[in-house]
mmCIF file of C-alpha atoms in Angstrom:
data_model
loop_
_atom_site.group_PDB
_atom_site.id
_atom_site.type_symbol
_atom_site.label_atom_id
_atom_site.label_comp_id
_atom_site.label_asym_id
_atom_site.label_seq_id
_atom_site.Cartn_x
_atom_site.Cartn_y
_atom_site.Cartn_z
ATOM 1 C CA UNK G 142 -35.893 11.770 52.575
ATOM 2 C CA UNK G 143 -33.489 9.136 53.868
ATOM 3 C CA UNK G 144 -29.836 10.153 53.752
ATOM 4 C CA UNK G 145 -26.748 7.996 54.110
ATOM 5 C CA UNK G 146 -24.049 8.403 56.688
ATOM 6 C CA UNK G 147 -20.547 8.448 55.211
ATOM 7 C CA UNK G 148 -19.927 4.706 55.585
ATOM 8 C CA UNK G 149 -23.234 3.866 53.890
ATOM 9 C CA UNK G 150 -22.558 6.372 51.126
ATOM 10 C CA UNK G 151 -19.125 4.876 50.507
ATOM 11 C CA UNK G 152 -20.639 1.395 50.311
ATOM 12 C CA UNK G 153 -23.389 2.558 47.939
ATOM 13 C CA UNK G 154 -20.861 4.320 45.708
ATOM 14 C CA UNK G 155 -18.720 1.195 45.478
ATOM 15 C CA UNK G 156 -21.784 -0.895 44.615
ATOM 16 C CA UNK G 157 -22.664 1.568 41.851
ATOM 17 C CA UNK G 158 -19.110 1.395 40.495
ATOM 18 C CA UNK G 159 -19.314 -2.411 40.523
ATOM 19 C CA UNK G 160 -22.487 -2.193 38.435
ATOM 20 C CA UNK G 161 -20.516 -0.111 35.935
ATOM 21 C CA UNK G 162 -17.898 -2.862 35.684
ATOM 22 C CA UNK G 163 -15.239 -1.734 38.137
ATOM 23 C CA UNK G 164 -13.401 -4.147 40.372
ATOM 24 C CA UNK G 165 -13.672 -2.865 43.941
ATOM 25 C CA UNK G 166 -11.116 -3.608 46.654
ATOM 26 C CA UNK G 167 -10.705 -2.432 50.246
ATOM 27 C CA UNK G 168 -7.400 -0.584 49.880
ATOM 28 C CA UNK G 169 -5.789 -1.898 53.101
ATOM 29 C CA UNK G 170 -5.963 -5.402 51.582
ATOM 30 C CA UNK G 171 -3.428 -4.424 48.895
ATOM 31 C CA UNK G 172 -1.407 -2.031 51.056
ATOM 32 C CA UNK G 173 2.259 -2.765 51.894
ATOM 33 C CA UNK G 174 1.059 -4.566 55.030
ATOM 34 C CA UNK G 175 -2.028 -6.084 53.435
ATOM 35 C CA UNK G 176 -2.889 -9.664 52.623
ATOM 36 C CA UNK G 177 -2.279 -9.151 48.892
ATOM 37 C CA UNK G 178 0.157 -6.213 48.685
ATOM 38 C CA UNK G 179 0.345 -4.265 45.431
ATOM 39 C CA UNK G 180 2.425 -1.415 46.885
ATOM 40 C CA UNK G 181 5.849 -1.558 48.515
ATOM 41 C CA UNK G 182 5.409 1.701 50.415
ATOM 42 C CA UNK G 183 2.576 4.004 51.445
ATOM 43 C CA UNK G 184 4.183 6.758 49.389
ATOM 44 C CA UNK G 185 3.477 4.732 46.224
ATOM 45 C CA UNK G 186 0.450 6.129 44.403
ATOM 46 C CA UNK G 187 0.749 4.034 41.243
ATOM 47 C CA UNK G 188 -0.184 0.362 41.283
ATOM 48 C CA UNK G 189 2.945 -0.507 39.389
ATOM 49 C CA UNK G 190 2.200 -4.131 38.593
ATOM 50 C CA UNK G 191 -1.160 -3.276 37.059
ATOM 51 C CA UNK G 192 0.364 -0.410 35.084
ATOM 52 C CA UNK G 193 3.202 -2.529 33.696
ATOM 53 C CA UNK G 194 0.786 -5.303 32.742
ATOM 54 C CA UNK G 195 -1.487 -2.794 30.995
ATOM 55 C CA UNK G 196 1.352 -1.230 29.014
ATOM 56 C CA UNK G 197 2.344 -4.670 27.729
ATOM 57 C CA UNK G 198 -1.251 -5.618 26.939
ATOM 58 C CA UNK G 199 -2.120 -2.396 25.119
ATOM 59 C CA UNK G 200 1.200 -2.076 23.265
ATOM 60 C CA UNK G 201 2.016 -5.677 22.256
ATOM 61 C CA UNK G 202 4.376 -4.678 19.448
ATOM 62 C CA UNK G 203 6.594 -2.426 21.566
ATOM 63 C CA UNK G 204 9.797 -4.041 22.919
ATOM 64 C CA UNK G 205 10.089 -4.446 26.672
ATOM 65 C CA UNK G 206 12.957 -1.973 27.033
ATOM 66 C CA UNK G 207 10.837 0.734 25.389
ATOM 67 C CA UNK G 208 7.906 -0.095 27.667
ATOM 68 C CA UNK G 209 10.258 0.203 30.642
ATOM 69 C CA UNK G 210 11.285 3.625 29.396
ATOM 70 C CA UNK G 211 7.628 4.669 29.098
ATOM 71 C CA UNK G 212 6.895 3.362 32.593
ATOM 72 C CA UNK G 213 9.804 5.389 33.954
ATOM 73 C CA UNK G 214 8.462 8.547 32.296
ATOM 74 C CA UNK G 215 5.083 7.970 33.935
ATOM 75 C CA UNK G 216 6.504 7.219 37.372
ATOM 76 C CA UNK G 217 9.201 9.882 37.697
ATOM 77 C CA UNK G 218 7.916 13.493 37.719
ATOM 78 C CA UNK G 219 9.720 15.854 35.378
ATOM 79 C CA UNK G 220 9.046 19.007 37.412
ATOM 80 C CA UNK G 221 8.979 20.015 41.101
ATOM 81 C CA UNK G 222 5.561 21.612 40.523
ATOM 82 C CA UNK G 223 2.273 19.695 40.776
ATOM 83 C CA UNK G 224 0.428 21.625 38.066
ATOM 84 C CA UNK G 225 3.177 21.211 35.491
ATOM 85 C CA UNK G 226 3.523 17.511 36.284
ATOM 86 C CA UNK G 227 -0.234 17.077 35.932
ATOM 87 C CA UNK G 228 -0.216 18.932 32.621
ATOM 88 C CA UNK G 229 2.624 16.732 31.364
ATOM 89 C CA UNK G 230 0.709 13.615 32.354
ATOM 90 C CA UNK G 231 -2.490 14.783 30.663
ATOM 91 C CA UNK G 232 -0.413 15.190 27.516
ATOM 92 C CA UNK G 233 0.747 11.573 27.877
ATOM 93 C CA UNK G 234 -2.901 10.512 28.022
ATOM 94 C CA UNK G 235 -3.866 12.311 24.829
ATOM 95 C CA UNK G 236 -0.660 12.102 22.789
ATOM 96 C CA UNK G 237 0.938 8.879 24.020
ATOM 97 C CA UNK G 238 4.560 8.573 25.144
ATOM 98 C CA UNK G 239 7.346 8.826 22.595
ATOM 99 C CA UNK G 240 9.894 6.012 22.793
ATOM 100 C CA UNK G 241 12.776 4.830 20.653
ATOM 101 C CA UNK G 242 14.180 1.355 20.227
ATOM 102 C CA UNK G 243 16.580 -0.496 17.984
ATOM 103 C CA UNK G 244 15.223 -2.782 15.288
ATOM 104 C CA UNK G 245 16.819 -6.086 14.349
ATOM 105 C CA UNK G 246 18.545 -4.413 11.399
ATOM 106 C CA UNK G 247 20.155 -1.899 13.757
ATOM 107 C CA UNK G 248 18.020 1.070 12.739
ATOM 108 C CA UNK G 249 16.340 3.248 15.364
ATOM 109 C CA UNK G 250 12.537 3.399 15.367
ATOM 110 C CA UNK G 251 10.467 6.090 17.079
ATOM 111 C CA UNK G 252 7.069 4.913 18.274
ATOM 112 C CA UNK G 253 4.223 5.671 20.678
ATOM 113 C CA UNK G 254 3.294 3.901 23.891
ATOM 114 C CA UNK G 255 -0.358 4.309 24.878
ATOM 115 C CA UNK G 256 -1.588 4.260 28.464
ATOM 116 C CA UNK G 257 -5.176 3.281 27.701
ATOM 117 C CA UNK G 258 -6.965 1.254 25.049
ATOM 118 C CA UNK G 259 -9.537 3.648 23.614
ATOM 119 C CA UNK G 260 -10.999 1.102 21.203
ATOM 120 C CA UNK G 261 -11.466 -1.902 23.502
ATOM 121 C CA UNK G 262 -12.518 -0.719 26.944
ATOM 122 C CA UNK G 263 -12.334 -4.260 28.341
ATOM 123 C CA UNK G 264 -8.618 -4.224 27.593
ATOM 124 C CA UNK G 265 -8.204 -1.720 30.424
ATOM 125 C CA UNK G 266 -8.029 -2.450 34.151
ATOM 126 C CA UNK G 267 -10.891 -0.688 35.989
ATOM 127 C CA UNK G 268 -10.457 -0.503 39.756
ATOM 128 C CA UNK G 269 -11.963 1.454 42.660
ATOM 129 C CA UNK G 270 -10.240 1.435 46.049
ATOM 130 C CA UNK G 271 -11.772 2.750 49.247
ATOM 131 C CA UNK G 272 -9.684 4.049 52.157
ATOM 132 C CA UNK G 273 -6.496 4.415 50.120
ATOM 133 C CA UNK G 274 -3.765 5.564 52.524
ATOM 134 C CA UNK G 275 -0.996 7.803 51.208
ATOM 135 C CA UNK G 276 1.942 9.004 53.305
ATOM 136 C CA UNK G 277 3.990 11.930 52.033
ATOM 137 C CA UNK G 278 6.526 13.946 54.035
ATOM 138 C CA UNK G 279 5.398 12.077 57.171
ATOM 139 C CA UNK G 280 1.784 13.198 56.676
ATOM 140 C CA UNK G 281 -0.859 10.479 56.287
ATOM 141 C CA UNK G 282 -4.104 11.039 54.393
ATOM 142 C CA UNK G 283 -6.821 8.625 53.343
ATOM 143 C CA UNK G 284 -9.226 9.664 50.560
ATOM 144 C CA UNK G 285 -12.580 7.890 50.599
ATOM 145 C CA UNK G 286 -12.426 6.395 47.096
ATOM 146 C CA UNK G 287 -9.751 6.511 44.415
ATOM 147 C CA UNK G 288 -10.483 5.242 40.909
ATOM 148 C CA UNK G 289 -7.575 3.636 39.079
ATOM 149 C CA UNK G 290 -7.475 2.791 35.407
ATOM 150 C CA UNK G 291 -4.538 0.584 34.449
ATOM 151 C CA UNK G 292 -3.016 1.199 37.874
ATOM 152 C CA UNK G 293 -3.122 5.001 37.524
ATOM 153 C CA UNK G 294 -5.115 7.063 40.073
ATOM 154 C CA UNK G 295 -7.254 9.221 37.784
ATOM 155 C CA UNK G 296 -10.165 10.159 40.061
ATOM 156 C CA UNK G 297 -10.433 11.033 43.768
ATOM 157 C CA UNK G 298 -13.873 10.960 45.408
ATOM 158 C CA UNK G 299 -14.663 12.523 48.782
ATOM 159 C CA UNK G 300 -17.984 11.703 50.445
ATOM 160 C CA UNK G 301 -19.753 13.611 53.209
ATOM 161 C CA UNK G 302 -23.042 13.080 55.028
ATOM 162 C CA UNK G 303 -25.973 15.221 53.900
ATOM 163 C CA UNK G 304 -26.925 17.738 56.586
ATOM 164 C CA UNK G 305 -28.269 20.661 54.611
ATOM 165 C CA UNK G 306 -27.948 21.415 50.936
ATOM 166 C CA UNK G 307 -24.373 22.081 49.760
ATOM 167 C CA UNK G 308 -22.857 21.941 53.279
ATOM 168 C CA UNK G 309 -21.460 18.456 52.685
ATOM 169 C CA UNK G 310 -20.341 19.494 49.202
ATOM 170 C CA UNK G 311 -18.289 22.340 50.655
ATOM 171 C CA UNK G 312 -16.796 20.070 53.314
ATOM 172 C CA UNK G 313 -15.833 17.575 50.633
ATOM 173 C CA UNK G 314 -14.283 20.277 48.468
ATOM 174 C CA UNK G 315 -12.235 21.556 51.410
ATOM 175 C CA UNK G 316 -11.057 18.033 52.174
ATOM 176 C CA UNK G 317 -9.910 17.579 48.582
ATOM 177 C CA UNK G 318 -7.875 20.779 48.861
ATOM 178 C CA UNK G 319 -6.251 19.377 52.006
ATOM 179 C CA UNK G 320 -5.290 16.233 50.110
ATOM 180 C CA UNK G 321 -3.787 18.321 47.302
ATOM 181 C CA UNK G 322 -1.701 20.219 49.846
ATOM 182 C CA UNK G 323 -0.381 17.280 51.850
ATOM 183 C CA UNK G 324 -0.285 14.375 49.357
ATOM 184 C CA UNK G 325 0.298 16.140 46.013
ATOM 185 C CA UNK G 326 1.907 13.066 44.453
ATOM 186 C CA UNK G 327 -1.547 11.449 44.230
ATOM 187 C CA UNK G 328 -2.738 14.356 42.085
ATOM 188 C CA UNK G 329 0.039 14.247 39.504
ATOM 189 C CA UNK G 330 -2.182 11.775 37.637
ATOM 190 C CA UNK G 331 -5.559 13.271 38.513
ATOM 191 C CA UNK G 332 -8.094 13.914 35.759
ATOM 192 C CA UNK G 333 -10.888 15.100 38.017
ATOM 193 C CA UNK G 334 -12.216 15.089 41.575
ATOM 194 C CA UNK G 335 -15.728 14.465 42.873
ATOM 195 C CA UNK G 336 -17.411 15.532 46.094
ATOM 196 C CA UNK G 337 -20.838 14.151 46.987
ATOM 197 C CA UNK G 338 -23.233 13.949 49.917
ATOM 198 C CA UNK G 339 -25.393 11.277 48.292
ATOM 199 C CA UNK G 340 -27.968 13.860 47.224
ATOM 200 C CA UNK G 341 -25.748 16.352 45.435
ATOM 201 C CA UNK G 342 -22.538 15.764 43.508
ATOM 202 C CA UNK G 343 -19.987 18.161 42.077
ATOM 203 C CA UNK G 344 -17.020 17.506 39.823
ATOM 204 C CA UNK G 345 -13.946 19.640 39.234
ATOM 205 C CA UNK G 346 -10.370 19.521 38.048
ATOM 206 C CA UNK G 347 -7.074 20.131 39.788
ATOM 207 C CA UNK G 348 -7.263 23.902 39.307
ATOM 208 C CA UNK G 349 -11.007 24.364 39.944
ATOM 209 C CA UNK G 350 -12.046 26.595 42.808
ATOM 210 C CA UNK G 351 -15.277 25.693 44.592
ATOM 211 C CA UNK G 352 -17.549 27.671 42.290
ATOM 212 C CA UNK G 353 -16.120 25.757 39.319
ATOM 213 C CA UNK G 354 -17.003 22.394 40.847
ATOM 214 C CA UNK G 355 -20.097 21.810 38.735
ATOM 215 C CA UNK G 356 -23.132 19.527 38.853
ATOM 216 C CA UNK G 357 -22.451 16.033 37.568
ATOM 217 C CA UNK G 358 -24.381 15.463 34.353
ATOM 218 C CA UNK G 359 -24.529 12.734 31.738
ATOM 219 C CA UNK G 360 -23.274 13.356 28.197
ATOM 220 C CA UNK G 361 -26.846 14.002 27.026
ATOM 221 C CA UNK G 362 -27.472 16.422 29.896
ATOM 222 C CA UNK G 363 -29.859 14.195 31.852
ATOM 223 C CA UNK G 364 -29.702 14.222 35.634
ATOM 224 C CA UNK G 365 -28.299 11.158 37.371
ATOM 225 C CA UNK G 366 -30.541 9.527 39.932
ATOM 226 C CA UNK G 367 -29.474 10.302 43.486
ATOM 227 C CA UNK G 368 -27.962 7.569 45.625
ATOM 228 C CA UNK G 369 -30.319 8.670 48.387
ATOM 229 C CA UNK G 370 -33.861 7.344 48.140
ATOM 230 C CA UNK G 371 -36.900 9.321 49.336
#
């Protein structure tokens, strides 16, 4: 069985994501020093321009000042703890963000701002970045692939070469834990993490220990074809 090295696996994963409809970009190209910067600093984990554009597109009837308030609630953590911040953000995903604004008649209206368009998937911005550098507290880390939807980093993928079954999976899991420790701001918005060696893949959440990183399955329970070809 042919197995990929890590560079080949990263390339194959990006090609697969492109087939699913994601835009793929080499992250250094939109870094603060890149040719088309979308971040002002390496500590930025949100792609703010994409997020602001998405909020306007998805919530066309919400005034700009209310959208700015919603953006601020997304960007600024409410707690010093990662788990609580992540829980708060997951609530924003499911429940929307409460905002208030003044109507023309002077009355105050309470409304919801939604982060994603659940009815029209093409109204969302689907992006996968490889080699996304994050610097936090003078520590630099670079996850293999980060998936952004509407400028929000929802998924982190770590890829390892296949040596023997589950060895690469464990290495990938351990690397994800290192990222959580040193660049926790990236994981405020995380919905799940994936580790794969091209033959095996496991998915888990922010609080999952290794045994709770489970086999990736489709909704109907069918196995997904391996990226590695025999």
